[in-house]
Every structure is written in structure tokens, then in C-alpha cells.
Coordinates of C-alpha atoms in Angstrom, one line a residue:
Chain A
X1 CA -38.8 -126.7 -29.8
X2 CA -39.3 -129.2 -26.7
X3 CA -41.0 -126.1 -25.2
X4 CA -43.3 -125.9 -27.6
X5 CA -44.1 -129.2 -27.7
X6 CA -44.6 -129.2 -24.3
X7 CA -47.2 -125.9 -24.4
X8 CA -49.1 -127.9 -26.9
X9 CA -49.4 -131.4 -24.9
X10 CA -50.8 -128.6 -22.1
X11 CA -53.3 -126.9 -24.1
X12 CA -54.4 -130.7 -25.4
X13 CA -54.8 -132.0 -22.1
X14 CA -56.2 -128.7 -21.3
X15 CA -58.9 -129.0 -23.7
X16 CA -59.5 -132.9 -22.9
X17 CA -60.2 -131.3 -19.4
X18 CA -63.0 -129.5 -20.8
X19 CA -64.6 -131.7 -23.3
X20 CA -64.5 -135.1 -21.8
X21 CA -66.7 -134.2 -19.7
X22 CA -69.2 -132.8 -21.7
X23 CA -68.6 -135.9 -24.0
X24 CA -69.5 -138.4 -20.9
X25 CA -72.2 -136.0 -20.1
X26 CA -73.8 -135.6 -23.3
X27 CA -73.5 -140.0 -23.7
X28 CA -76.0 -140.3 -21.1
X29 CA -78.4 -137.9 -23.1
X30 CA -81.2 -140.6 -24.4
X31 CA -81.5 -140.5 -27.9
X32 CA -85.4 -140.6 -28.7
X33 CA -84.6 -142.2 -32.1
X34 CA -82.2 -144.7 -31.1
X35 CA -84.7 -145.9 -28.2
X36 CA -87.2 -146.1 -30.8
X37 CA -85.4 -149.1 -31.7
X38 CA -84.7 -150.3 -28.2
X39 CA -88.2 -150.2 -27.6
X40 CA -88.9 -153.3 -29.5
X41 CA -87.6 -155.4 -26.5
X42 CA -91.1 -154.0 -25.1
X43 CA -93.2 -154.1 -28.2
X44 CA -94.5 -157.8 -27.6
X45 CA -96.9 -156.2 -24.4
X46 CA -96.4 -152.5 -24.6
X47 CA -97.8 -150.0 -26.7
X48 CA -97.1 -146.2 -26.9
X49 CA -100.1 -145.9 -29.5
X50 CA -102.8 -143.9 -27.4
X51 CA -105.7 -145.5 -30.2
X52 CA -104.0 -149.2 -30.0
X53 CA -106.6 -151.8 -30.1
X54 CA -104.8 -155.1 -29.2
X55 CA -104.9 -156.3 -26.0
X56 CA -101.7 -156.7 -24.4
X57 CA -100.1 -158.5 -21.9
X58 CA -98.2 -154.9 -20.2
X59 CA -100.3 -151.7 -19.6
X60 CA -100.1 -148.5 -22.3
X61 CA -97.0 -146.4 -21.7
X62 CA -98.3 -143.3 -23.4
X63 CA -97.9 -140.5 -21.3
X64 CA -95.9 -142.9 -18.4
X65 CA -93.7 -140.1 -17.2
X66 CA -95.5 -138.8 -13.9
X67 CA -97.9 -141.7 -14.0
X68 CA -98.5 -143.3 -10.5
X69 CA -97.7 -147.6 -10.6
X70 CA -101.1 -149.6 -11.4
X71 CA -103.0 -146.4 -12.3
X72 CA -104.7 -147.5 -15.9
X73 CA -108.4 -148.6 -14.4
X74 CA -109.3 -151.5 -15.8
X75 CA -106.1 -153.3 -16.5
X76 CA -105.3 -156.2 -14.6
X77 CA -102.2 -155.8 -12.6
X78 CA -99.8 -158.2 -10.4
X79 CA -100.8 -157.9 -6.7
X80 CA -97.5 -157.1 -7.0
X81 CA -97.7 -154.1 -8.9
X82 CA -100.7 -153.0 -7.1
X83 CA -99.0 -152.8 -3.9
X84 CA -96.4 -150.9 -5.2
X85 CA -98.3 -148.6 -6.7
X86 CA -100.7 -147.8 -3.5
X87 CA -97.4 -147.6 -1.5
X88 CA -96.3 -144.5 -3.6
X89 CA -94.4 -145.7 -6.8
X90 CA -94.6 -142.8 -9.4
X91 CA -93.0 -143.5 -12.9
X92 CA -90.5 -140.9 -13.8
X93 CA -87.0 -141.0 -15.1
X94 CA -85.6 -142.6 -12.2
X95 CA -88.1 -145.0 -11.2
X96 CA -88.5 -146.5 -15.0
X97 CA -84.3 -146.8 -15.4
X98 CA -84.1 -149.0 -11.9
X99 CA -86.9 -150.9 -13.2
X100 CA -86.1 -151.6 -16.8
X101 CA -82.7 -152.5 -15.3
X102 CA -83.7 -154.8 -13.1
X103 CA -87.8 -155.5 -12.9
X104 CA -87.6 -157.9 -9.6
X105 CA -85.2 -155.4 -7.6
X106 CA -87.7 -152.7 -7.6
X107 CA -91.2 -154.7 -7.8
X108 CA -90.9 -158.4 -6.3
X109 CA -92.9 -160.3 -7.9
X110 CA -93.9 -158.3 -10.9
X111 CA -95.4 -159.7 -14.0
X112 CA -93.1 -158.4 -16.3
X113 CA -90.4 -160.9 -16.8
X114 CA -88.2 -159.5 -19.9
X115 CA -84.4 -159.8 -18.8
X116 CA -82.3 -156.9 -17.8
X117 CA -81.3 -154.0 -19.8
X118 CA -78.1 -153.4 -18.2
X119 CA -77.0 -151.4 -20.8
X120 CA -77.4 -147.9 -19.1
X121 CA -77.3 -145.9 -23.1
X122 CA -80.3 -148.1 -24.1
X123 CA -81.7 -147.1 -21.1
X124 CA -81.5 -144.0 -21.3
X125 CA -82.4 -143.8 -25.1
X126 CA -85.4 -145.7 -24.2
X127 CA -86.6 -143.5 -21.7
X128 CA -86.1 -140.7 -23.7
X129 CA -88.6 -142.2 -26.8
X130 CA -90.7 -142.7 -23.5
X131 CA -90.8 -138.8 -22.8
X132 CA -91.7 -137.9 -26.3
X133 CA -95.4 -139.0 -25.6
X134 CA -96.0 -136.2 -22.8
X135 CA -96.2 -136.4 -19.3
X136 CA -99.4 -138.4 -17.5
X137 CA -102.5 -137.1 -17.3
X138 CA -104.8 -137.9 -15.0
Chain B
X1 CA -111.2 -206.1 15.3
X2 CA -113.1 -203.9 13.0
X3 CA -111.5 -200.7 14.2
X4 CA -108.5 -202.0 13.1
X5 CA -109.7 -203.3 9.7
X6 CA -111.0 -199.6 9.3
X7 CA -107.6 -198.3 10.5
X8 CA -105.5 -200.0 8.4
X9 CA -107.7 -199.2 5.2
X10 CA -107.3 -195.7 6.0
X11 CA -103.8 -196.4 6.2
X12 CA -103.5 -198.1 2.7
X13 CA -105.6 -195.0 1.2
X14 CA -103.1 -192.4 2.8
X15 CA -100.0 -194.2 1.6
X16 CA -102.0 -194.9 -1.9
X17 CA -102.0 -191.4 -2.2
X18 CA -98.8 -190.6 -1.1
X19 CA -97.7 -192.7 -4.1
X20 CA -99.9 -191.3 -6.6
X21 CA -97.8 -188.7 -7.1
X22 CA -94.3 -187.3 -5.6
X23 CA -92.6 -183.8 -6.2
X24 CA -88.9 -182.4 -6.2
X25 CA -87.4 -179.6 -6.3
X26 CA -84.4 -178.4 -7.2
X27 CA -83.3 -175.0 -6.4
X28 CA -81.2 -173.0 -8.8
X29 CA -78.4 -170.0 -7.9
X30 CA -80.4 -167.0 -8.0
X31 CA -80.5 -164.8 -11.0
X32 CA -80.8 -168.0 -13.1
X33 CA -84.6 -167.4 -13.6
X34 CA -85.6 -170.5 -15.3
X35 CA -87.6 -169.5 -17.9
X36 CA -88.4 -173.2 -19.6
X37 CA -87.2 -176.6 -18.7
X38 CA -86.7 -179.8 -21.0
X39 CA -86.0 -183.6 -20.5
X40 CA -84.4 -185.7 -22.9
X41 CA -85.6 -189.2 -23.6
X42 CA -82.9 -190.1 -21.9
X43 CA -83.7 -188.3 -18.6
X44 CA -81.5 -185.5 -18.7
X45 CA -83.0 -182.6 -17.8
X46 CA -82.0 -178.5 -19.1
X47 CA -83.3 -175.4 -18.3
X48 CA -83.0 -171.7 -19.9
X49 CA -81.3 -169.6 -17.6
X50 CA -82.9 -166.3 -19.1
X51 CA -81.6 -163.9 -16.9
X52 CA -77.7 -165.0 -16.3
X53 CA -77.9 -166.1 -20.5
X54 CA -77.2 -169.6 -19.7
X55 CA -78.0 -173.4 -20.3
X56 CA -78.7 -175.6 -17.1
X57 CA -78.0 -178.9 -17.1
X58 CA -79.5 -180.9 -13.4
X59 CA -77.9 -184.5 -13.0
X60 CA -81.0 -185.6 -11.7
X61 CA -79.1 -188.4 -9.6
X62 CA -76.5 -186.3 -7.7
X63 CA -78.6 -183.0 -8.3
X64 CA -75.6 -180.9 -9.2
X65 CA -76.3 -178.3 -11.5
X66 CA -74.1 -177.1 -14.6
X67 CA -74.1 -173.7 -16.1
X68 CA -73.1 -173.2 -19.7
X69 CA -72.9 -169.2 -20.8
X70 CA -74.2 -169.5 -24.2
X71 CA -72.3 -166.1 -25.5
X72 CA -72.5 -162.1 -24.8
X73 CA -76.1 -160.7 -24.0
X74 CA -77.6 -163.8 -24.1
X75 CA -81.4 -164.5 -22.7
X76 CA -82.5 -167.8 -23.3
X77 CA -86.8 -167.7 -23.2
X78 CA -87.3 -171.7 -24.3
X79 CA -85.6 -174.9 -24.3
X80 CA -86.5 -178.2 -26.2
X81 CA -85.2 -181.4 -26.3
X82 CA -84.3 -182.1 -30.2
X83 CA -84.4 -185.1 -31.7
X84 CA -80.3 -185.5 -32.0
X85 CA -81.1 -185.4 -27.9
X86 CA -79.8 -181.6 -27.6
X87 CA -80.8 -179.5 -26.2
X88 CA -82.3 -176.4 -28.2
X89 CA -82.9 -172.8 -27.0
X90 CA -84.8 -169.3 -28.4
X91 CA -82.5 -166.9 -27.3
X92 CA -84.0 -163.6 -27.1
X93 CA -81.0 -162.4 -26.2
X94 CA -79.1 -162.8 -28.8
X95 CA -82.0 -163.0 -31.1
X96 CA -81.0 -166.8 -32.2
X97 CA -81.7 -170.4 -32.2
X98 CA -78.6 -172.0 -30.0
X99 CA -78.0 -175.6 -29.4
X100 CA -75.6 -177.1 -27.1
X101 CA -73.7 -180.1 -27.1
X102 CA -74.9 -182.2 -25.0
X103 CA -71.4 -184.2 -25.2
X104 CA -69.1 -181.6 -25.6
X105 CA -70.8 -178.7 -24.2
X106 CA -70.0 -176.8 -27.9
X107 CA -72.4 -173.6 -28.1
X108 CA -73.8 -173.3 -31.7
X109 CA -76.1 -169.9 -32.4
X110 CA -77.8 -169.5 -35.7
X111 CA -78.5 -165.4 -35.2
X112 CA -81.9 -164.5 -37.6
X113 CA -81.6 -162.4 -39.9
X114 CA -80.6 -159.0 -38.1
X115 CA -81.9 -156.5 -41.2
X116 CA -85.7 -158.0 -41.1
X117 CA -86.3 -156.7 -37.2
X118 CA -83.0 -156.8 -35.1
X119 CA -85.1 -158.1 -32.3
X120 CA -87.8 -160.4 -32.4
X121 CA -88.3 -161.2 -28.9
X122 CA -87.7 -165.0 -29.6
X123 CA -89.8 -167.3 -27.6
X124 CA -90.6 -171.4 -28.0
X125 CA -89.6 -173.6 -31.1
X126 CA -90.7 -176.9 -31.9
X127 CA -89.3 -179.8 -34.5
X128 CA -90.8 -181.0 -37.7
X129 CA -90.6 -184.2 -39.0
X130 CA -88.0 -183.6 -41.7
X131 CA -85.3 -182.4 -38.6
X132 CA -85.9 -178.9 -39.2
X133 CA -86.3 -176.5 -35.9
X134 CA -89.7 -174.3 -36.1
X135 CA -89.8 -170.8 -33.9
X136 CA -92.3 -168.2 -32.8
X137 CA -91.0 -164.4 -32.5
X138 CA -93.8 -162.7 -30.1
X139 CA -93.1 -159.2 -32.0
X140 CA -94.8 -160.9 -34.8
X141 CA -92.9 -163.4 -36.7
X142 CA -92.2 -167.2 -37.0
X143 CA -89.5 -168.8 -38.3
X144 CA -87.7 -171.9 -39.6
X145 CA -84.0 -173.1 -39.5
X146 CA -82.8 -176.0 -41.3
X147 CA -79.8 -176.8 -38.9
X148 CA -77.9 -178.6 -41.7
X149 CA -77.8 -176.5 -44.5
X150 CA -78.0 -173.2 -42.2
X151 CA -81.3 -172.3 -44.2
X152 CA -83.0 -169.6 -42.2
X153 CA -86.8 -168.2 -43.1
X154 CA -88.3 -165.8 -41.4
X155 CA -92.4 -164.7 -42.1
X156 CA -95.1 -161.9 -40.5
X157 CA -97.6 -163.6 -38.2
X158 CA -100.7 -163.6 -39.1
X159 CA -102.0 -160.4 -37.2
X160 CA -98.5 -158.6 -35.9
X161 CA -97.3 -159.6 -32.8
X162 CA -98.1 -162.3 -30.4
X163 CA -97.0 -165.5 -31.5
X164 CA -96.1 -167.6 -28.7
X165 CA -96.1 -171.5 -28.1
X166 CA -95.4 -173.9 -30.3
X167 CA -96.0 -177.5 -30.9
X168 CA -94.9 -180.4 -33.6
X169 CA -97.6 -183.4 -33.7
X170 CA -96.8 -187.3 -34.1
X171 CA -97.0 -186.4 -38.3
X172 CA -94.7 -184.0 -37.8
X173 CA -96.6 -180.9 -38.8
X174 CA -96.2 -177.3 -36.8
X175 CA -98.8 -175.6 -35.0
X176 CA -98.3 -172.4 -33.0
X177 CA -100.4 -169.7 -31.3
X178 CA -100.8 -165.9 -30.4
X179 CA -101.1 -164.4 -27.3
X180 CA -102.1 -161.0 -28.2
X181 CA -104.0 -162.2 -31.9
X182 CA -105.8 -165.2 -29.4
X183 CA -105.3 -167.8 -32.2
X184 CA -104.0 -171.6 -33.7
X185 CA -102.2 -171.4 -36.5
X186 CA -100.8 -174.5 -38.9
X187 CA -98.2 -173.9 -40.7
X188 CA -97.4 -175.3 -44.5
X189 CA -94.0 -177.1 -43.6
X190 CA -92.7 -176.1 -47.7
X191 CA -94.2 -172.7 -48.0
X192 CA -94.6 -171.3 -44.6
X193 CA -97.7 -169.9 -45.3
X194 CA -99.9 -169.5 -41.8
X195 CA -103.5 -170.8 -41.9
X196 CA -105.2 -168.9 -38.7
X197 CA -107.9 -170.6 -36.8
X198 CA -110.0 -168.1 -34.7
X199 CA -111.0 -170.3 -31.0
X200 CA -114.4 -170.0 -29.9
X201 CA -113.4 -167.8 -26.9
X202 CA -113.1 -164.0 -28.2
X203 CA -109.6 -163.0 -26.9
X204 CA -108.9 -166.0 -25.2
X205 CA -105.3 -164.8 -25.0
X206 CA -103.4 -168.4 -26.0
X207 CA -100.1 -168.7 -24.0
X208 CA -98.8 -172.5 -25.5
X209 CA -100.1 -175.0 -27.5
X210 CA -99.4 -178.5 -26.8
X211 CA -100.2 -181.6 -29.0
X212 CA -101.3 -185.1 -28.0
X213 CA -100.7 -188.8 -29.4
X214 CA -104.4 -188.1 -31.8
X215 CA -102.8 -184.8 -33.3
X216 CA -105.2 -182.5 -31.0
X217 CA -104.5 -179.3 -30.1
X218 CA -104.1 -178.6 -26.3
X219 CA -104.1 -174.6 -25.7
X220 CA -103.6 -173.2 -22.6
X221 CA -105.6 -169.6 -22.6
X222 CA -104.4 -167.1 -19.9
X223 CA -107.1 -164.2 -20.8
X224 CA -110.4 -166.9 -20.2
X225 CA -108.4 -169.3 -17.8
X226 CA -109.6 -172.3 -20.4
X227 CA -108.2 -175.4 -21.7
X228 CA -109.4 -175.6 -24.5
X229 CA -108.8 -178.7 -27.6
X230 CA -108.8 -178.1 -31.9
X231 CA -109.4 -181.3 -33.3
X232 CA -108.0 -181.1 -37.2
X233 CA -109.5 -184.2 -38.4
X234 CA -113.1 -183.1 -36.7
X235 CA -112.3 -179.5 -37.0
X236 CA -114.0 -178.9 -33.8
X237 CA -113.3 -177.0 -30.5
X238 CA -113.7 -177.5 -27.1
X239 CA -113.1 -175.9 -23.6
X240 CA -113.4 -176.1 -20.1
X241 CA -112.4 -173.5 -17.3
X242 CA -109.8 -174.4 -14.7
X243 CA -111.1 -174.8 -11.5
X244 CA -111.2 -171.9 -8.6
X245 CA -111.9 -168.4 -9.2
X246 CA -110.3 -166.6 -12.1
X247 CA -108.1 -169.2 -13.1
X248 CA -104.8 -167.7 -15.0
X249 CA -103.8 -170.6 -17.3
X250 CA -100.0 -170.1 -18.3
X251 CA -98.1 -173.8 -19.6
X252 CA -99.4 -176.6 -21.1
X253 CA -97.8 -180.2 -21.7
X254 CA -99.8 -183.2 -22.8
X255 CA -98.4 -187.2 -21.6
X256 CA -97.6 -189.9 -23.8
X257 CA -101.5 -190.8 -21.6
X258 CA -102.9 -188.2 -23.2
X259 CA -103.5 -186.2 -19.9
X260 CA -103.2 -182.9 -20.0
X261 CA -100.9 -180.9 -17.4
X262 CA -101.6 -177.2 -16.9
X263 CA -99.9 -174.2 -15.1
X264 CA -102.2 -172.1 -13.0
X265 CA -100.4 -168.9 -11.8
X266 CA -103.8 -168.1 -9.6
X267 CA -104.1 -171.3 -7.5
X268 CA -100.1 -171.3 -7.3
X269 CA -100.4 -174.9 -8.9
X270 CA -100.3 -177.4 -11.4
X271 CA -103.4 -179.2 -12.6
X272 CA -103.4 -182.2 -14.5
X273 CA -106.5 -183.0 -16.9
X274 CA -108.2 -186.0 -17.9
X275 CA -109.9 -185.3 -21.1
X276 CA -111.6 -189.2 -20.6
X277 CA -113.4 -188.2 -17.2
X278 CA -113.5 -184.3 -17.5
X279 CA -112.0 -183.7 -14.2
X280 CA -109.0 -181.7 -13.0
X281 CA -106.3 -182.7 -10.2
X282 CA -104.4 -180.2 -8.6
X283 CA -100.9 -180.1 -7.6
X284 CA -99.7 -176.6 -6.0
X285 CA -96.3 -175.6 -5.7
X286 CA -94.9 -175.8 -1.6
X287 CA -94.1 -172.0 -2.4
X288 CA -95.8 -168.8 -3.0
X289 CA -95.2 -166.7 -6.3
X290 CA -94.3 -170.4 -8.3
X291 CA -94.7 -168.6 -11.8
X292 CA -94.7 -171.5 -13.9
X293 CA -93.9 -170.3 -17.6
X294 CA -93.2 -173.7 -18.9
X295 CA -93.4 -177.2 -18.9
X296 CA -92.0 -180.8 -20.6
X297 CA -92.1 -184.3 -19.6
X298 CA -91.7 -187.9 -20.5
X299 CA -93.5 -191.1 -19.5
X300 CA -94.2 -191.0 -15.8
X301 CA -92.5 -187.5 -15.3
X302 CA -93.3 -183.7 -15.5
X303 CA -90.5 -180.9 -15.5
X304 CA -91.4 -177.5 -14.7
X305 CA -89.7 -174.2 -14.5
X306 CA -90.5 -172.2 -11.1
X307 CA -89.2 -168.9 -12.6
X308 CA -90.8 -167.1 -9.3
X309 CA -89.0 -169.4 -6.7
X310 CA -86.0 -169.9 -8.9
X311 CA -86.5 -173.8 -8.7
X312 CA -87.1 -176.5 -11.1
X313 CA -89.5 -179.2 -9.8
X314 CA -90.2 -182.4 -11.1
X315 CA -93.9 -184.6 -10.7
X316 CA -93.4 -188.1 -10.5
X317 CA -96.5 -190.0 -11.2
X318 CA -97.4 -193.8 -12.1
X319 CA -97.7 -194.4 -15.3
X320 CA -100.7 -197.1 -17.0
X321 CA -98.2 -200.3 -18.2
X322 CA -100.0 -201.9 -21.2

């Protein structure tokens, strides 16, 4: 009977072994849907709408994924920005999650003043409703 | 004997102008990222903290600086001095209007309605006359709380998002602009109905709206780099462009003089107005990068948040004694 119990407590843990890591694994999956929603903490100066008409504080972010910093022509960026941009900065996955997380630690001086997302699911179920427009185009 | 006299005019001209106006600064821990700053009539002084989610409070005699967490995710955008002498924040954070004790240090938060848009990106909020707190939500709403009852209303700005700054005059009544619409809008105090009125500038891109002793209209525009004046009782507009080249026109506060104080993010500096002579004064920041968002004042004083320095400086300046 204890032996029993003991095989199943092993087969538990051994199956914990195996799923818990595809359970952390598939948390950091962004959820396009959910970062719908997150999205509105951009909404105020950021569009996604290729056709938007307003004119907004932040640049478009259709198609961001691939798109070199200060690329839109026309738009008015920080010097900041602009110096980031000619130094290399492309926007991609990894670039957009430091930056969303903290905006001064990867651009001094940037425009962009929203607070923090620390909240690394957010993040990634922004960036994930980010994706769904396509990569950049030159 | 007239070298002297010379000298010693120059000498009274210098120190004249010396007087004219003084500044302080007060630097902040970093992270604090003062987004707006507020003095009570009292002198006290409070800042939103928006990136730590806190309330400042600067003892302007010994300079030490408290620093209330007003609750989890918190990002305080604006601060105002209410009438109760509290101080009163937009917290974006936690999508709510939050006052603090100023006694006690009690954090109260009023959280808007969470089913209408779960956040509103909360930014400036101004009294009426009857005691009731006014808001702006730049993703496209404004807002009123009556903080006795707990009455909360929430309406659509008048074309989607970008309402921004917002103002109570002498009678009492609300006005508030849009950023991204580039408009003034009065609001009816019962019904909360929005009555738009378009600025002569075609996407003048209005930051904050200030008013003065008359009931005028002060708006700073960031798109045109204008000043620019409604009048209600004349229904007229007018503007004038900051001085130096492309002028960026952020804050705006107007003294119990009527003179009008700006924040201009290109020439790093402040700029006072006189509407009387037309003519601007400037006052630049003794750092690069100042990135003033906000300001407030009283008689003889002018409080502004340096969110790019992290600081919070203060303009003394003679007042006119009647």
C-alpha cells in the first residue's frame, strides 16, 4: 500500500517534471487578444490603423516588427530617438519588450513618457497584438 | 565722478535684475519622474511621482522630501491643489481619482468605472464650483466625481481620444481641451454635455488650458508652438507664436496678474507672457532635457515639474502690491 503510494507521488512528480515547464513556457506566449486590451495604455498616441487619420502624438506601429527607430518620414521625432535610430536601433521582439519596460533605459531622453509595463505577460501579449500587423516594409 | 555715477547705475540695474526673478530647484530620488506639481494656498507644495506611483510632498523650508505610495500599480499623471487644501491626483495607474490627506497622509482612490474602458489613460482634473472634481481621460473620455456622495460620470469626448488639460474659471465652470481633436471644450456642469469650440489654428494640437481672473481661455498648443486666448464673453480668439524657431509649447499656468507662464520644450525654458504689452520673457532651465509637462502657482510663485532632470523648480518673482 505505502508502495504504491509512493509509485504514484513518483509518477506525479514525474509528470510535474514535464509539464511545468511547458506551462512556464507557454505563459510567456503573448496572447494577441489579451494585448489587444493592453494596448490601450498606447492608444492615446499610437495607432495600429494603417488608414488612421488623426494626428498623434507617437508614430504608427503598423508593421513595427523589423522597422528601423525614427524611420516614418515625415514624423517628428525626439533628437533622442533620432540618434538612436541612425546608431542602429531596429524594432523587433526584443528591442520593443526593453523599451515598453522601461522607455528611458533604452532611449534617454525619449518623448514617450507612459510609465513602465513591468508586467513581463502584458508585455508579451502586447507585442504579440503588435506582430499580427506584419513585419515592416520598407 | 561720472564713471562712478555710471558704474554704480549699472550696478543697481544688474542687482535689479537679479531680483526680478529667482529660481530653485529641488532635486527628486530618481525614478520619481515628476509628472505635475501643485502648491496649496498655503505653500505646500506636491508632486505626482508617475513612475514610482507616488505622492511628493517638498517642505519647502527644510527641503526634505516625503513619498506617499498611493497603492499597487499606481502612476500618478496630474496633481491639483483642491479646495479642502488636498492634494488631488489622476492616476493612470490605477485608472482613479486619489486624494491624500494632507494631515494624515490617508490615501483615498475613487477607481472609474472599470466595465466602460478598463483604462482611460487618466490625465489632469480641475474643480467646479459646487466642490465636485472634473477629469480628462486622453483615450477619449472626461469625467466627473462628486467626492461626497461617491457619484462618478463618465462621457465620450467629443472626437475620441485626446482630451488633455483642464481648467475651472473664477464662476466655477469647466473647460478642457484635446490634444489629438486640437480643440476647447465647455462642459454643462448638470448634464455633462461637451460644447466643442474649433481654434483658429488647424491642428493646433492643445496640450493644457489654463484660465485667468476675466474667465479667458489660456491654451498652450504644442503642434503650432502658440499661445493662443478664447474669450467667452467676446467669443473671440487669439494667438501669438513663442519666440525662437519651432517653439514646442507644452504647460500653461496663468497668475493671479493675469500673466501667462508657458513651458517651451525647444528653448529648454519657461516664458512668461504679458497679454498687456505682447511681449514674452524667458526663463530656461540650468539643465538640458528640462521636459516641463506641467505647471501651478500662487501669488508671487511658479512650481514646475522637471520630469527630464527629475527636479522640481520653483520661480520666485515680485508681485504688483495694490
Amino acid at each position: 500500500m505505502r508502495e504504491a503510494g509512493l509509485r504514484g507521488t513518483g509518477m506525479l512528480l514525474s509528470m510535474l517534471g514535464i509539464l511545468l515547464p511547458w506551462i512556464a513556457s507557454h505563459a510567456d506566449e503573448g496572447n494577441a487578444t489579451r494585448g489587444e486590451r493592453v494596448f490601450q495604455r498606447c492608444f492615446s498616441c499610437h495607432s495600429v490603423d494603417p488608414n488612421e487619420k488623426a494626428r498623434l502624438q507617437g508614430p504608427s506601429l503598423y508593421r513595427i516588427m523589423g522597422r528601423p527607430a525614427a524611420a516614418i518620414r515625415g514624423f517628428e521625432y525626439s533628437d533622442a530617438m533620432r540618434r538612436t535610430g541612425a546608431a542602429g536601433l531596429v524594432w523587433d521582439a526584443a528591442t520593443l519588450d526593453r523599451y515598453i519596460a522601461d522607455p528611458e533605459s533604452l532611449v534617454a531622453g525619449t518623448n514617450m513618457s507612459v510609465p513602465p509595463l513591468r508586467d513581463e505577460q502584458e508585455r508579451a501579449d502586447l507585442l504579440a497584438y503588435l506582430a499580427r500587423s506584419g513585419q515592416y516594409r520598407p | 565722478m561720472r564713471r562712478l555715477l555710471v558704474a554704480l547705475a549699472v550696478l543697481a540695474a544688474v542687482s535689479a535684475s537679479a531680483k526680478a526673478q529667482e529660481s530653485k530647484y529641488y532635486d527628486l530620488a530618481k525614478g520619481d519622474y515628476p509628472h505635475d506639481v501643485a502648491v496649496g494656498p498655503k505653500g505646500e507644495v506636491w508632486f505626482a511621482g508617475q513612475k514610482a506611483g507616488i505622492a511628493g510632498r517638498i517642505d519647502q523650508a527644510t527641503g526634505q522630501i516625503e513619498r506617499i505610495p498611493l497603492g499597487k500599480n499606481s502612476a500618478p499623471h496630474g496633481v491639483i491643489s483642491g479646495p479642502d487644501g488636498a492634494p488631488w491626483f489622476t492616476d493612470g495607474g490605477q485608472n482613479a481619482i486619489v486624494r491624500v490627506d494632507p494631515a494624515t497622509k490617508e490615501v483615498k482612490v475613487w477607481p472609474l468605472p472599470p466595465e466602460r474602458m478598463p483604462y482611460t489613460n487618466l490625465n489632469t482634473a480641475a474643480f467646479d464650483g459646487k466642490g465636485r472634481i472634473w477629469f480628462t481621460g486622453q483615450n477619449g473620455i472626461y469625467g466627473r466625481l462628486d467626492p461626497k456622495t461617491g457619484d462618478m460620470k463618465v462621457w465620450d469626448a467629443p472626437k475620441g481620444r485626446g482630451a488633455y488639460g483642464i481648467t475651472g474659471t473664477p464662476k466655477g465652470d469647466i473647460w478642457f481641451v484635446s490634444l489629438a481633436g486640437s480643440y476647447l471644450a465647455n462642459v454643462d456642469l448638470e448634464t455633462g454635455a461637451a460644447t466643442v469650440y474649433e481654434p483658429p489654428t488647424k491642428d493646433q494640437g492643445a496640450r493644457r488650458v489654463w484660465s485667468d481672473s476675466k474667465g479667458r481661455l489660456w491654451v498652450s498648443e504644442w503642434n503650432s508652438g502658440n499661445v493662443s486666448v478664447y474669450d467667452p464673453a467676446a467669443k473671440t480668439w487669439k494667438q501669438w507664436m513663442l519666440p525662437g524657431e519651432k517653439p514646442r509649447t507644452y504647460a500653461v499656468w496663468v497668475d493671479p496678474d493675469d500673466k501667462v507662464w508657458l513651458a517651451d520644450w525647444a528653448a529648454n525654458a519657461i516664458v512668461r507672457f504679458d497679454p498687456v504689452t505682447e511681449k514674452f520673457e524667458s526663463f530656461p532651465s540650468d539643465h538640458p532635457g528640462s521636459n516641463v509637462r506641467q505647471m501651478l502657482g500662487r501669488k508671487g510663485e511658479v512650481w514646475i515639474a522637471e520630469s527630464g532632470t527629475e527636479r522640481v523648480r520653483v520661480i520666485r518673482y515680485p508681485v504688483k502690491t495694490n
